[in-house]
Amino acid sequence: MTNVRKFIVEYFLNKTGINSDKLKLKDNYLSQGYLDSLGIFELVTVIEKKFDIKFVNSDLIDDEFVTIEGVCNIVEKKCNTIKELNHSKVENSTMKG
């Protein structure tokens, strides 16, 4: 399990008080009552700060965003994109120097 997944799963476990064996990553966390709209706002804020990313509106309305696994996938993609951009910047700066 990646650091992103561990963090997000732990977040849901702490917020819901559910045992880890009962938390299903593919469940819709809204329909399961794990989070309400304020809880989603808090989740987004915590994730943005923890991983230094920004969600855009299209992320929040993405069909994937309604499951824990989907949130993990979106965050991992954003983190990987940032890593790739940073790697490209380093390569470009070393090629110029």
Short mmCIF file of C-alpha atoms in Angstrom, two decimals:
data_model
loop_
_atom_site.label_atom_id
_atom_site.label_comp_id
_atom_site.label_asym_id
_atom_site.label_seq_id
_atom_site.Cartn_x
_atom_site.Cartn_y
_atom_site.Cartn_z
CA MET A 1 0.00 0.00 0.00
CA THR A 2 1.40 3.39 -0.96
CA ASN A 3 1.86 6.25 1.49
CA VAL A 4 -1.09 8.02 -0.14
CA ARG A 5 -3.36 5.02 0.34
CA LYS A 6 -2.20 4.45 3.91
CA PHE A 7 -2.85 8.08 4.80
CA ILE A 8 -6.31 8.21 3.20
CA VAL A 9 -7.42 4.86 4.61
CA GLU A 10 -6.23 5.91 8.07
CA TYR A 11 -8.11 9.19 7.66
CA PHE A 12 -11.36 7.34 6.95
CA LEU A 13 -10.76 4.85 9.76
CA ASN A 14 -10.20 7.70 12.23
CA LYS A 15 -13.20 9.71 11.00
CA THR A 16 -15.64 6.82 10.93
CA GLY A 17 -14.47 4.64 13.79
CA ILE A 18 -15.02 1.61 11.55
CA ASN A 19 -12.79 -1.45 11.94
CA SER A 20 -10.27 -1.78 9.12
CA ASP A 21 -11.73 -5.14 8.08
CA LYS A 22 -15.13 -3.52 7.47
CA LEU A 23 -13.92 -0.50 5.51
CA LYS A 24 -14.34 -1.24 1.81
CA LEU A 25 -12.25 0.88 -0.54
CA LYS A 26 -14.78 0.54 -3.37
CA ASP A 27 -17.78 1.64 -1.28
CA ASN A 28 -19.32 5.02 -1.98
CA TYR A 29 -18.34 6.90 1.16
CA LEU A 30 -21.25 9.33 0.81
CA SER A 31 -23.97 6.70 0.55
CA GLN A 32 -22.31 4.73 3.36
CA GLY A 33 -22.48 7.85 5.52
CA TYR A 34 -18.73 7.95 6.16
CA LEU A 35 -18.57 11.67 5.28
CA ASP A 36 -21.05 14.47 4.69
CA SER A 37 -20.42 17.58 2.57
CA LEU A 38 -18.48 19.28 5.36
CA GLY A 39 -16.45 16.09 5.82
CA ILE A 40 -15.57 16.11 2.13
CA PHE A 41 -14.38 19.71 2.41
CA GLU A 42 -12.21 18.72 5.37
CA LEU A 43 -10.87 15.66 3.51
CA VAL A 44 -9.91 17.78 0.50
CA THR A 45 -8.20 20.38 2.70
CA VAL A 46 -6.25 17.78 4.68
CA ILE A 47 -5.10 15.96 1.53
CA GLU A 48 -4.07 19.19 -0.21
CA LYS A 49 -1.93 20.20 2.77
CA LYS A 50 -0.45 16.75 3.36
CA PHE A 51 0.58 16.07 -0.24
CA ASP A 52 1.06 19.68 -1.43
CA ILE A 53 -1.45 19.29 -4.25
CA LYS A 54 -4.52 21.19 -5.40
CA PHE A 55 -7.82 19.66 -6.40
CA VAL A 56 -9.69 21.28 -9.27
CA ASN A 57 -13.46 21.14 -9.78
CA SER A 58 -13.16 18.33 -12.30
CA ASP A 59 -11.45 16.17 -9.65
CA LEU A 60 -14.31 16.69 -7.22
CA ILE A 61 -17.02 15.76 -9.74
CA ASP A 62 -15.08 12.82 -11.15
CA ASP A 63 -17.00 9.54 -10.75
CA GLU A 64 -13.89 8.12 -9.10
CA PHE A 65 -13.99 10.69 -6.30
CA VAL A 66 -16.94 9.02 -4.53
CA THR A 67 -14.96 5.99 -3.34
CA ILE A 68 -11.96 5.81 -1.05
CA GLU A 69 -10.05 3.94 -3.74
CA GLY A 70 -10.98 6.60 -6.28
CA VAL A 71 -9.75 9.41 -4.03
CA CYS A 72 -6.49 7.48 -3.59
CA ASN A 73 -6.15 7.08 -7.37
CA ILE A 74 -6.73 10.78 -8.03
CA VAL A 75 -4.23 11.85 -5.35
CA GLU A 76 -1.61 9.35 -6.56
CA LYS A 77 -1.96 10.63 -10.14
CA LYS A 78 -1.51 14.22 -8.97
CA CYS A 79 1.53 13.30 -6.86
CA ASN A 80 3.08 11.38 -9.75
CA THR A 81 2.50 14.31 -12.12
CA ILE A 82 4.27 16.65 -9.69
CA LYS A 83 7.20 14.22 -9.37
CA GLU A 84 7.48 13.97 -13.16
CA LEU A 85 7.41 17.75 -13.55
CA ASN A 86 10.05 18.20 -10.86
CA HIS A 87 12.22 15.51 -12.46
CA SER A 88 11.93 17.23 -15.85
CA LYS A 89 12.92 20.57 -14.32
CA VAL A 90 16.01 19.00 -12.74
CA GLU A 91 16.98 17.32 -16.02
CA ASN A 92 16.51 20.55 -17.97
CA SER A 93 18.54 22.59 -15.50
CA THR A 94 21.44 20.10 -15.53
CA MET A 95 21.45 19.99 -19.33
CA LYS A 96 21.71 23.79 -19.52
CA GLY A 97 24.49 23.99 -16.93
#
